[in-house]
């Protein structure tokens, strides 16, 4: 079986006939291209963070405080990037994190479907957002043989919450990820400066407008009055009163693996596992929700230690293959990316997302090869050294 890093040789061979890659090869070039391609309001929403974005930037910088320790003569001719997760095997440790405006990062408004198709083509699972431009059933229908997860923003209407979870299970999603750090909206100066919030304009609400429980709340069908539906959505989105006592109810809604996203404190992680939660998702929402906190990577080792063998998914600040390797070595079971693939979508649709994933997988693979770590699932803290600030 070919190594993911072998993809680079095709690029070099194409170069002999004057052909260069159609998309950028680095994150910073990708971001510049995406900014040029996206409308200002969408770029602000995707690229921006909370407050002065210190936490967003700290998430990225945290990876620089760790270095991979090279090991020689480790027999890394063939690398195995596969991981085990919830009793199954995935070909790589990568996942596509949920993004609430993914649908409109595509000029034609079907970014969720393009991401699902890229997921099917690459074997990298997608975590589909509640806030999608196409209904969850249509998105799930594009996954093929690649598993997909559904991310739930818990509404303050319990009947609607149950409907979403039941629909996700019936649609074929293989896990439900409950996001806990967006029970109310964070302070986002970039969006405030533009007075722009896409969902209030009716974007990315397809899971609501296609739901019978939500539709029953509307005086007029959303096909006739989308702005009115957006107003009703604003009244049900988020549940600031959600607490530990609600976990039993959430757990009872589905037999699928249930994960909690936004867990960063080890005590919270232990309490979640004690409550019957199947997995932890360590994340600071990419720095989009609360400013002034710790980088997610700093929290990861304590969360992993607290939960033992329970899977821990990680995101926030991942920009490169070595970032993924470092997160795995610090105990993550799988690593999700957000902004990089959203930018790939904006500049190249499905092909742009696949390009970003190929770049990341090649760099993960080559980092492991050159530094002497043949198997992703065997990465541990021994592979890293602390560099410091």
XYZ file of C-alpha atoms in Angstrom:
389
model
C 0.000 0.000 0.000
C 1.339 3.412 -0.943
C 2.250 5.912 1.738
C 0.320 9.181 1.794
C 3.575 11.077 1.405
C 4.111 9.547 -2.034
C 1.583 12.048 -3.386
C 4.313 14.674 -3.508
C 6.217 12.730 -6.190
C 3.292 13.140 -8.566
C 3.506 16.899 -8.073
C 7.212 16.895 -8.881
C 6.664 14.714 -11.946
C 3.921 17.030 -13.196
C 6.346 19.895 -12.752
C 8.611 18.385 -15.402
C 5.962 19.268 -17.976
C 5.340 22.705 -16.468
C 2.263 21.837 -14.418
C 2.007 23.272 -10.926
C -0.528 22.507 -8.177
C -3.835 24.329 -8.723
C -4.168 25.252 -5.046
C -1.796 26.625 -2.370
C 0.500 24.255 -0.502
C 0.695 26.137 2.827
C -1.951 27.294 5.270
C -1.013 30.974 5.058
C -1.239 30.984 1.253
C -4.518 29.093 1.505
C -5.916 31.710 3.881
C -4.883 34.575 1.606
C -6.563 32.923 -1.368
C -9.718 32.219 0.643
C -9.962 35.809 1.836
C -9.907 36.960 -1.770
C -12.547 34.405 -2.753
C -15.003 34.865 0.134
C -17.473 37.717 0.644
C -16.345 39.902 3.541
C -19.132 38.736 5.870
C -18.340 35.042 5.385
C -14.582 35.557 5.699
C -15.160 37.456 8.942
C -17.284 34.646 10.367
C -14.876 31.833 9.441
C -11.526 33.518 10.051
C -12.495 35.555 13.091
C -12.384 34.704 16.764
C -13.607 35.999 20.087
C -12.428 39.333 21.494
C -8.974 40.372 20.352
C -8.408 36.765 19.226
C -5.662 36.019 21.733
C -7.070 32.566 22.453
C -7.450 31.850 18.755
C -3.813 32.781 18.180
C -2.685 30.940 21.321
C -4.264 27.751 20.005
C -1.975 27.949 16.989
C 1.140 29.023 18.902
C 0.767 26.218 21.470
C 2.012 23.671 18.947
C 5.323 25.534 18.634
C 6.082 24.816 22.297
C 6.492 21.130 21.515
C 9.062 19.522 19.237
C 9.068 16.034 17.746
C 12.060 13.971 18.886
C 13.654 12.255 15.853
C 14.386 8.519 16.119
C 16.628 6.811 13.589
C 16.672 3.254 12.183
C 13.060 2.812 13.250
C 11.913 0.796 10.248
C 9.511 3.454 8.999
C 9.559 2.482 5.314
C 5.814 1.901 5.436
C 3.661 4.047 7.697
C 0.330 3.115 9.195
C -1.833 6.163 9.857
C -4.892 4.136 10.839
C -6.597 4.505 14.200
C -9.230 2.608 16.146
C -12.317 4.496 17.246
C -15.528 3.177 18.811
C -14.784 -0.377 17.800
C -13.957 0.412 14.181
C -10.861 1.313 12.217
C -10.316 4.528 10.275
C -7.556 4.877 7.658
C -6.247 8.144 9.129
C -6.526 10.173 12.356
C -8.056 13.176 10.576
C -11.647 14.391 10.842
C -13.509 17.390 9.422
C -14.685 19.547 12.316
C -18.208 21.010 12.244
C -18.433 24.494 10.747
C -21.684 26.417 11.014
C -21.411 28.391 7.764
C -19.746 25.679 5.703
C -22.670 25.648 3.290
C -22.139 29.244 2.201
C -18.347 28.974 1.983
C -19.248 27.470 -1.392
C -20.488 30.131 -3.827
C -23.357 27.858 -4.896
C -24.467 27.355 -1.288
C -23.919 23.617 -0.978
C -20.628 23.468 0.887
C -21.913 20.834 3.309
C -22.592 18.471 0.414
C -19.196 19.129 -1.157
C -17.489 18.436 2.160
C -19.451 15.204 2.540
C -18.357 14.129 -0.933
C -14.741 14.973 -0.115
C -15.141 12.901 3.047
C -16.397 9.962 0.984
C -13.543 10.329 -1.501
C -10.769 10.500 1.101
C -12.075 8.351 3.951
C -11.752 11.295 6.343
C -14.961 11.422 8.451
C -17.003 14.611 8.509
C -18.745 15.957 11.588
C -21.761 17.696 10.091
C -22.974 20.845 11.821
C -26.498 21.503 13.037
C -26.166 24.766 11.111
C -26.055 23.419 7.581
C -27.343 24.784 4.305
C -28.690 21.365 3.285
C -30.693 19.040 5.564
C -28.753 16.442 7.536
C -30.371 13.569 5.636
C -29.100 14.917 2.317
C -25.616 15.490 3.742
C -25.465 11.983 5.213
C -26.487 10.563 1.855
C -23.163 11.740 0.393
C -20.874 9.929 2.849
C -20.692 6.627 0.993
C -18.771 4.099 3.086
C -17.079 6.772 5.212
C -18.687 7.227 8.638
C -20.105 10.629 9.472
C -21.001 12.208 12.809
C -23.691 14.757 13.614
C -22.879 17.786 15.756
C -25.767 19.013 17.890
C -26.222 22.542 19.167
C -28.707 21.800 21.980
C -31.754 24.035 21.507
C -33.811 25.259 24.424
C -36.760 23.240 23.106
C -36.484 19.617 24.267
C -38.885 18.288 21.640
C -36.780 19.857 18.894
C -33.615 18.496 20.481
C -35.049 14.994 20.448
C -36.191 15.380 16.852
C -32.687 16.359 15.733
C -31.088 13.384 17.458
C -33.684 10.920 16.157
C -33.268 12.286 12.636
C -29.486 11.998 12.835
C -29.703 8.374 13.911
C -32.239 7.544 11.184
C -30.096 9.310 8.568
C -27.183 6.981 9.255
C -24.823 9.141 11.294
C -22.611 6.970 13.474
C -22.128 9.308 16.478
C -23.598 12.494 17.969
C -21.356 15.325 19.185
C -23.022 17.729 21.615
C -21.376 21.153 21.575
C -21.339 22.741 25.031
C -19.450 25.997 24.504
C -22.039 27.694 22.282
C -25.035 27.703 24.568
C -24.887 31.445 24.051
C -23.029 33.452 21.415
C -19.513 34.714 22.100
C -18.256 38.285 21.624
C -16.982 38.491 18.027
C -15.815 41.984 17.087
C -15.192 41.198 13.429
C -18.815 40.180 12.902
C -20.079 42.998 15.103
C -18.175 45.540 13.034
C -19.989 44.306 9.934
C -23.276 43.867 11.856
C -23.374 40.436 10.237
C -24.703 37.143 11.573
C -25.528 34.776 8.679
C -28.136 32.669 10.452
C -30.252 35.715 11.283
C -30.392 36.339 7.543
C -31.756 32.824 7.067
C -28.571 31.041 6.007
C -27.600 27.544 7.175
C -30.920 26.788 8.853
C -31.939 23.814 6.705
C -32.013 21.377 9.627
C -34.515 23.645 11.338
C -36.696 24.517 8.364
C -36.904 20.827 7.394
C -37.837 19.705 10.904
C -41.529 19.050 11.654
C -41.183 20.194 15.270
C -39.634 23.499 14.230
C -42.055 24.029 11.364
C -44.974 23.617 13.754
C -43.747 26.736 15.572
C -43.979 28.909 12.454
C -46.951 31.044 11.536
C -45.895 30.885 7.882
C -43.885 28.155 6.116
C -40.202 29.059 5.738
C -40.516 28.760 1.958
C -42.788 31.810 2.130
C -41.144 33.708 4.997
C -37.549 32.677 5.637
C -36.860 35.814 7.675
C -39.709 34.953 9.994
C -38.307 31.442 10.419
C -34.909 32.957 11.249
C -36.551 34.997 13.975
C -38.090 31.873 15.502
C -34.708 30.142 15.211
C -33.095 32.938 17.237
C -35.536 32.166 20.027
C -34.723 28.446 20.223
C -30.993 28.357 19.465
C -28.825 27.665 22.473
C -29.700 26.492 25.954
C -27.696 28.424 28.567
C -29.446 26.484 31.319
C -28.055 23.126 30.184
C -26.376 21.368 33.124
C -25.053 18.009 34.295
C -28.541 16.823 35.200
C -29.458 17.000 31.506
C -26.929 14.353 30.464
C -29.212 11.469 31.390
C -31.846 12.837 29.029
C -29.363 13.361 26.219
C -27.936 9.893 26.741
C -31.435 8.374 26.576
C -32.159 9.840 23.140
C -29.847 7.566 21.168
C -27.842 4.359 21.254
C -25.156 5.977 19.102
C -21.850 6.984 20.697
C -22.371 10.346 22.392
C -19.519 12.857 22.728
C -19.332 16.185 24.535
C -17.502 18.954 22.668
C -15.814 21.799 24.513
C -14.525 19.769 27.485
C -11.151 21.129 28.633
C -11.091 20.562 32.406
C -10.166 17.043 33.599
C -12.848 17.126 36.286
C -15.481 17.821 33.625
C -14.089 14.991 31.523
C -14.292 12.528 34.424
C -17.804 13.626 35.287
C -18.918 13.190 31.678
C -17.567 9.655 31.521
C -19.189 8.823 34.855
C -22.480 10.003 33.338
C -22.209 7.477 30.502
C -20.759 9.725 27.808
C -18.809 7.681 25.237
C -16.216 10.213 24.128
C -14.704 13.602 24.925
C -14.041 16.323 22.372
C -11.343 18.624 23.724
C -11.729 21.970 21.984
C -11.918 25.710 22.517
C -14.051 26.126 19.386
C -10.963 27.393 17.597
C -10.945 30.458 19.841
C -14.270 31.624 18.394
C -16.360 31.599 21.549
C -14.434 32.699 24.654
C -11.304 34.829 24.700
C -8.626 34.827 27.378
C -8.602 31.090 28.015
C -6.043 28.340 27.728
C -5.042 26.873 24.377
C -6.841 23.576 23.840
C -3.515 21.774 23.367
C -2.481 22.733 26.912
C -5.659 21.122 28.248
C -5.413 17.945 26.171
C -2.979 15.842 28.256
C -4.918 16.316 31.497
C -8.192 15.435 29.778
C -6.656 12.291 28.276
C -5.253 11.216 31.630
C -8.596 11.822 33.339
C -10.628 9.551 31.062
C -8.298 6.604 30.580
C -9.282 4.528 27.557
C -12.247 6.715 26.557
C -11.649 8.311 23.120
C -10.644 11.975 23.068
C -11.120 13.941 19.862
C -9.139 17.168 19.560
C -9.374 20.364 17.560
C -8.354 24.050 17.755
C -5.329 25.618 16.087
C -4.391 22.675 13.840
C -2.687 24.038 10.759
C -0.187 21.393 9.609
C 0.772 17.733 9.590
C 3.230 18.092 12.490
C 0.425 19.702 14.526
C -1.596 16.520 14.053
C 1.364 14.348 15.044
C 1.869 16.395 18.214
C -1.792 16.191 19.208
C -1.753 12.421 18.721
C 1.415 12.135 20.797
C -0.279 14.099 23.582
C -3.060 11.529 23.649
C -5.704 12.555 21.113
C -7.509 9.609 19.547
C -8.285 11.635 16.417
C -7.670 15.213 15.296
C -10.209 17.462 13.566
C -9.432 20.413 11.322
C -11.671 23.409 10.701
C -10.498 26.566 8.977
C -8.023 24.825 6.609
C -10.685 22.787 4.847
C -13.191 25.666 4.871
C -10.601 27.718 3.014
C -10.000 24.843 0.594
C -13.741 24.722 -0.062
C -13.903 28.465 -0.705
C -11.215 28.399 -3.378
C -11.793 25.019 -4.975
C -14.994 23.313 -3.866
C -14.722 19.576 -3.294
C -11.353 19.468 -5.074
C -10.077 22.214 -2.763
C -11.044 20.259 0.341
C -9.447 17.099 -1.015
C -6.285 19.062 -1.793
C -6.073 20.319 1.798
C -6.559 16.801 3.138
C -3.925 15.360 0.805
C -1.458 18.033 1.938
C -2.101 17.309 5.607
C -1.983 13.536 5.209
C 1.241 13.721 3.196
C 2.857 15.956 5.808
C 1.707 13.724 8.684
C 3.064 10.690 6.859
C 6.409 12.281 5.980
C 6.869 13.663 9.505
C 6.394 10.152 10.870
C 8.737 8.682 8.245
C 11.578 11.122 8.722
C 11.307 11.229 12.512
C 11.007 7.449 12.824
C 7.432 6.743 13.976
C 5.853 4.073 11.764
C 2.399 3.860 13.385
C 0.112 6.743 14.315
C -1.702 4.764 16.972
C 1.583 4.187 18.833
C 2.535 7.841 19.137
C 2.972 8.897 22.759
C 4.457 11.648 24.868
C 7.899 10.076 24.444
C 7.853 11.380 20.870
C 7.812 15.026 22.073
C 10.050 17.391 23.944
C 8.949 20.638 25.589
C 10.552 23.677 23.979
C 8.816 26.319 26.060
C 7.593 29.788 25.234
